[in-house]
Amino acid sequence: MKPAPLDYAAPTSLTEAVTLLSDGDRDCIVIAGGQSLMPMLNMRLARPDLLVDLSRIADLDYIRDDGATLAIGAMTTKRAVEHSAVVAERQPLLHAATCLVGHPQIRNRGTVGGSLAHADPAAEYPAVAVATDSEMRVLGPAGERRIGAADFFVGYLTTALAPGEVIVEVIVPVLGAGTGWGLAEFSRRHGDFAIAGAAVTVELDSDRCCSQVRIVLFGVAATPVRLAQVEDLLRGEAPEGDFYRRAGEAVSEALDQPLSDVQASADYRRHLAGVLSRRGLAEAVGRAAERAGRSRP
Amino acid sequence: MAIEIPNRLEDLPVEELRWVGRHVRRREDPSLLTGRTEFIDDVVLPGMLHCAILRSPFPHARITGIDATQAEAAPGVTAVVTGADAQLWCNPARTAPEGWGTLCLATDKVRYVGEPVAAVAASSRYLAEDALELIEVDYEPLDPVVDPFAAMDPESPLVIEDKGTNVMLQRVFTWGEVDRALAEAAQVFTESFRWNRLGANPTETFGAVCAWDPLTLDLTVHGSIQSPSSFGLGRAADLGIPSNKVNVKSHPHGGSFGGKGGARGATIACLLSRKADGKPVKWIEDRTEYLTAGGSQAWDRHYEASLAVDEDARVTALAVTLVDDLGATGEGFGAISAAKPLAAFTGPYTIPVARYDLTLVATNKVPASPYRGMGPPPHFFVLEQMMDIAARGLAIDPAEFRRRNFIPPDQFPYTIPSGNEYDSGSYEEVLDSALDLAGYEELRKLQAEARTEGRIVGVGVASAIEPGVFDWNAYAIVGMPQTGVPEGATVSVDITGMITVRVGFALEGQGQYTLVSQLVADYFAVEMDAVRVVQLDTQSAPPSFGPGGSRLGVAISGAVLGACRRLAEKLAAVAAGLLRAEPDEIELRDGRFRVKGRPGSEMGVAQLAGTMLARSDLLPPDIDPRPEATHVWTAPGRTAADEEGRAKSYLTAAQAVHVVMVEIDPDTGFVEIVKYALADDCGTRLNPVVVEGQTEGSVAQGIGAALFEEYVYDDRAQPLTTTFMDYLTPTVNDVPALDKAVVVTPSPFTPLGAKGCGEGAIHTTPAAVMCAVNDALAPLGVMAREVPASPHRVWELLRRSEGPS
Amino acid sequence: MSKAQIHVTVNGTVYEAAVEPRLTLADFLRGDLNLTGTHVGCEHGVCGACTVLVDGRAVRSCLMLAVQADGREIATVESLAASDGRLHPIQEAFAEEHGLQCGFCTPGFLLAVHELLDHNPDPTEELIRDVLGGQLCRCTGYQSILRAVHLAAAKVRAVRTADAHA
């Protein structure tokens, strides 16, 4: 289990990286933290001609509070996110998701940009990016552009990044003052990729009804799944009585062809998606109520 | 030549034991903790090449062509071998049952995904893997044989055509009047079960460095090899060379659990070495090789069982039907795991008659191998579920039902229907210890409360036997012909009184070098540091099998104590000569050889050894002047198996009771262990901390078996669990804290009364966890018949249940 | 696939080496530097046997290329014991609590725990489990390792207190 022959470059600037990656004659892959890519290289499932390592580029490792958003450099490690007081306070959903990624020994090297670009359907970060309406700032041969998370994840391990493009920064809106969040996932063992999971945000109006609901599932399909029809259904509802049960059932019903693999059948995933959405919603509503209570005198 | 081995701790020749039976820190540890221990992948020999193996992507296909010319010309490549080379230099692998072996490299067809087809020796593993990609193999896919029941159909494709069938063995063993017992029973309970493939997965995979001289045919194998002598015999047979041409040096290995495997890979490395003019060739199996086609896949079993019970709730008969899917060949000796249950067929119970309807079937999966426990763990899973089913049917508490059927202490030694003899036991005491420790009554109260809240909570109580100190006769029914498993040790004293013990096995984690040092240090009343343990290769070591079948602690104790005794006799004869006394007037006590009744007339070990080594002229005639002695211990009184497989096989019978409480998440089917208590009795504990470590580790593997671990194949025999992301071994967060109680009933038959304890709790844990799961599910009208009880499976049960899901 | 020149500090010694870009850090440490205490168990980042410290952080050396270690400081299990053979307190604790059997996974555990206690000599049970959850051991069943880590933490704290008083 050894990588196939490859060339390696460690550019020191983004421009240089983009130039290298834009070489149409060679199959180039970006390596960031390598925690997903290296196993694929070792198993020869990935066999690029050229590996472009972003770790020598200065200034891709930062967490900046820009007020309404957090700007996180693509090469920021998950460890840095996990230990960031700013993230914990301003976007606790991202913080909670980070703590569920593997183990400290993986988070020490795994990066924010790497996870998003790898786009593993069972990973937490893509779902959180969708749930928070994050944007990827990317740089490529044609210059810089921003891609919203909703448009970024296009298929299994596939993103909207064009050839030669790299993620430079992730812009994560901070959690709204009255917004509650929930994150529920199910895996066989702590730290494993999720069999299924749900990232949820909820806002409550003055009548304690849901004015805004967002449910993003992961682990159930090739990309994170946002179920707008369920969100529509729940909006305006008071989260009481059989609200959660109905929400879970609606999620299960709305899911189109969940993944089936060695750990879970499509049916089981469909069921889990409902359960985890229900749990995530309950957490989110609880936090929304708490935050609302805190903001009221 | 029989020699008296002390059966009790107080028989050792010291006033007070300083080491044996005490919590002794392991001597192995400093080297392991600092990374100095030389594991097989650390071995570098001059001129060494690295092997990589090309494996079949098909479960069943004809090979219509192989072209390796490009690989032969690839950078760094010295040799390439294919099936043609194997045909030239190899014999088909020896197997159980006999005659189900193939060559180490596929020739006409491949029989499982991962079967070796060709191999490369190159200057690095990287280059060897590069060259593999240049080998072209033409396959013509055949229909795979996947399901063992379909495999028995005469119309089924055949895994090995020459055999004319996929049935490797089919026989019914009947021990006593089973039909009558079933007919006369007050009630008979019948149920079917499924135990899925799982395996050892030690953290270190298999590895070997093989050098086979093409001229002399001398073969040297270094490897992470559990039994060097058996491995040497296997290679000699594979390669068609006399056994004395083979020298095997085992290296400390990173765990084994019976599932180290590697025989086929090592033989391939030998062929490469021969083709590379005898250069050493290293093959380190990587994890995907291990998971895809390594030597650990065990126990792929379909069971049906019946338990007969009389009016007094005594079990009167047990009938078990097993269809065991052994995969493509018999080379992994997985069949012996189907035979071993004979050593403890009826568990700890006084079940008077039993029947075993056994079918071994070939399919296009990886050949089955042994795994810790070697077969009884699934058998006890079945037996203990049946005990619970009966207890539930009779409305008796499961602990009480077991108590009523336990073999009472006054009936030992006790012969079970399948022929083995249990040495000793105090089963009720063990049960009571476990129940007390668990707070059984309280657990039942908590369970009742939880149920009123709609929670799914269960308590399991299970008991099992751990057969210890194996003998080949236990496996006679699947074609293992021998009786007797030797373990030897040579104890020698140097001129400064320092003691060296030479043994033939490598370390793999159970602290046996520490045990050897404890025994010798107490025997001659020296510090443990004065004892050094040295491992020899097979051409110089005393006869040795090594670890396996929960034997080595007992067996090496016998060897070492026997060697100490022989050495002491020799030293006593020397002392008698020097002190002008008769040899029988000399006694060893606290390291001094004293003339009885003549105070002050005595000599020490160092003084005697020094005299022997320096002044042989002073020694009495007929004394061998070397202060050393060898003893080879074998379990006494083993008998050849009769027609029905009955034999005195395993020498000891340890027993345990585990009490487990689980709670099942009704939403996900996830089983959480909320309480785990156990009591066990493995006789005298020679180093209690090591015994405890074996218990804790085997509970974890048992939990893996019950809830997590499974080699999955799809319906076309493609393996789906080829990485550690799919094959789930327990982590720290999946194993609960354990409450442990100890009962000590020494064995009357073994050195110091110790019993085999290395395989440990894996006999009991899967049964106990599944008893708890089924106790939880019982009110819902469903039963978990399949292991592992993964969340997905449990959820399916909940979905079908009468209760809430 | 030209070789790359790297400059790494391993256990305090500076090494200059020309490596193939595809060479993993684990294979570099074991094969090129003969530091065979770092063990390879799965080569896909799950088992943790190959865990080493890179710039003080516990990482999988099978999930890093040797070229990526250029300019970094690496510590392996060989660095833990003192040059006079005295075991590190973490090693001591593992020996005292029988926190190892075959010992193959142990170097990875030691370094993961080393990083943990370096940053927090009084870790919560949850934190310990988060770290140990990333290391597979097939022998011990983890109970003795948990005991060893608690003991190691106490030892590390005692050393720090003693150092503070010195």
Coordinates of C-alpha atoms in Angstrom, one line a residue, chain A residues 1-5 39 42-44 47 103 186-190 192-193 195 261-269 271-272 275-276 278-279, chain B residues 125-126 129-130 133 286-288 665 667-670 707-708 712 720-721 723-729 731 733-734 790-792 795-796 799:
Chain A
M1 CA 0.0 0.0 0.0
K2 CA 2.4 2.7 -1.3
P3 CA 1.7 5.7 -3.4
A4 CA 2.3 5.5 -7.2
P5 CA 5.1 7.7 -8.5
P39 CA -5.1 7.1 2.2
N42 CA -1.5 5.0 -0.4
M43 CA -4.1 2.8 -1.9
R44 CA -3.4 4.1 -5.4
R47 CA -2.6 8.8 -8.6
H103 CA -9.8 12.6 16.6
F186 CA -25.0 8.7 14.1
S187 CA -21.9 6.6 13.7
R188 CA -20.9 3.2 14.8
R189 CA -18.0 4.5 16.8
H190 CA -17.1 8.0 18.1
D192 CA -16.1 7.7 12.6
F193 CA -17.6 9.2 9.5
I195 CA -23.7 7.0 8.8
D261 CA -23.6 0.6 1.9
V262 CA -22.1 -1.9 4.2
Q263 CA -23.1 -0.1 7.3
A264 CA -26.6 0.9 6.5
S265 CA -29.3 0.2 4.0
A266 CA -31.2 3.0 2.2
D267 CA -34.2 2.3 4.5
Y268 CA -32.2 2.5 7.6
R269 CA -30.6 5.8 6.5
H271 CA -35.1 6.3 9.1
L272 CA -32.0 7.7 10.7
V275 CA -34.5 10.6 13.8
L276 CA -31.4 12.8 13.6
R278 CA -35.8 15.4 15.0
R279 CA -32.9 15.4 17.5
Chain B
R125 CA 8.1 -2.1 -1.8
Y126 CA 7.3 1.0 -3.8
E129 CA 4.0 -2.3 -6.3
D130 CA 4.8 -0.3 -9.4
E133 CA 0.8 -2.9 -12.3
D286 CA -0.4 -4.5 4.4
R287 CA -3.7 -3.9 6.1
T288 CA -5.9 -4.1 2.9
D665 CA -31.7 3.1 21.5
D667 CA -34.5 5.1 17.4
T668 CA -31.3 3.8 16.1
G669 CA -30.9 0.2 17.3
F670 CA -27.6 1.1 18.9
L707 CA -21.6 -5.7 18.3
F708 CA -19.1 -4.4 15.7
V712 CA -19.0 -8.6 4.7
L720 CA -16.9 -5.0 1.2
T721 CA -14.8 -4.6 4.4
T723 CA -10.2 -1.1 5.3
F724 CA -10.3 -0.2 9.0
M725 CA -13.1 2.3 8.1
D726 CA -15.3 -0.7 7.3
Y727 CA -14.0 -3.4 9.5
L728 CA -14.8 -1.9 12.9
T729 CA -12.7 -3.0 15.9
T731 CA -12.0 1.8 20.4
N733 CA -15.1 4.5 23.7
D734 CA -16.8 1.2 22.9
S790 CA -25.2 -4.1 14.7
P791 CA -27.5 -1.1 15.0
H792 CA -28.9 -1.7 11.5
W795 CA -33.3 -1.6 14.2
E796 CA -34.7 -4.0 11.7
R799 CA -39.2 -2.3 13.2

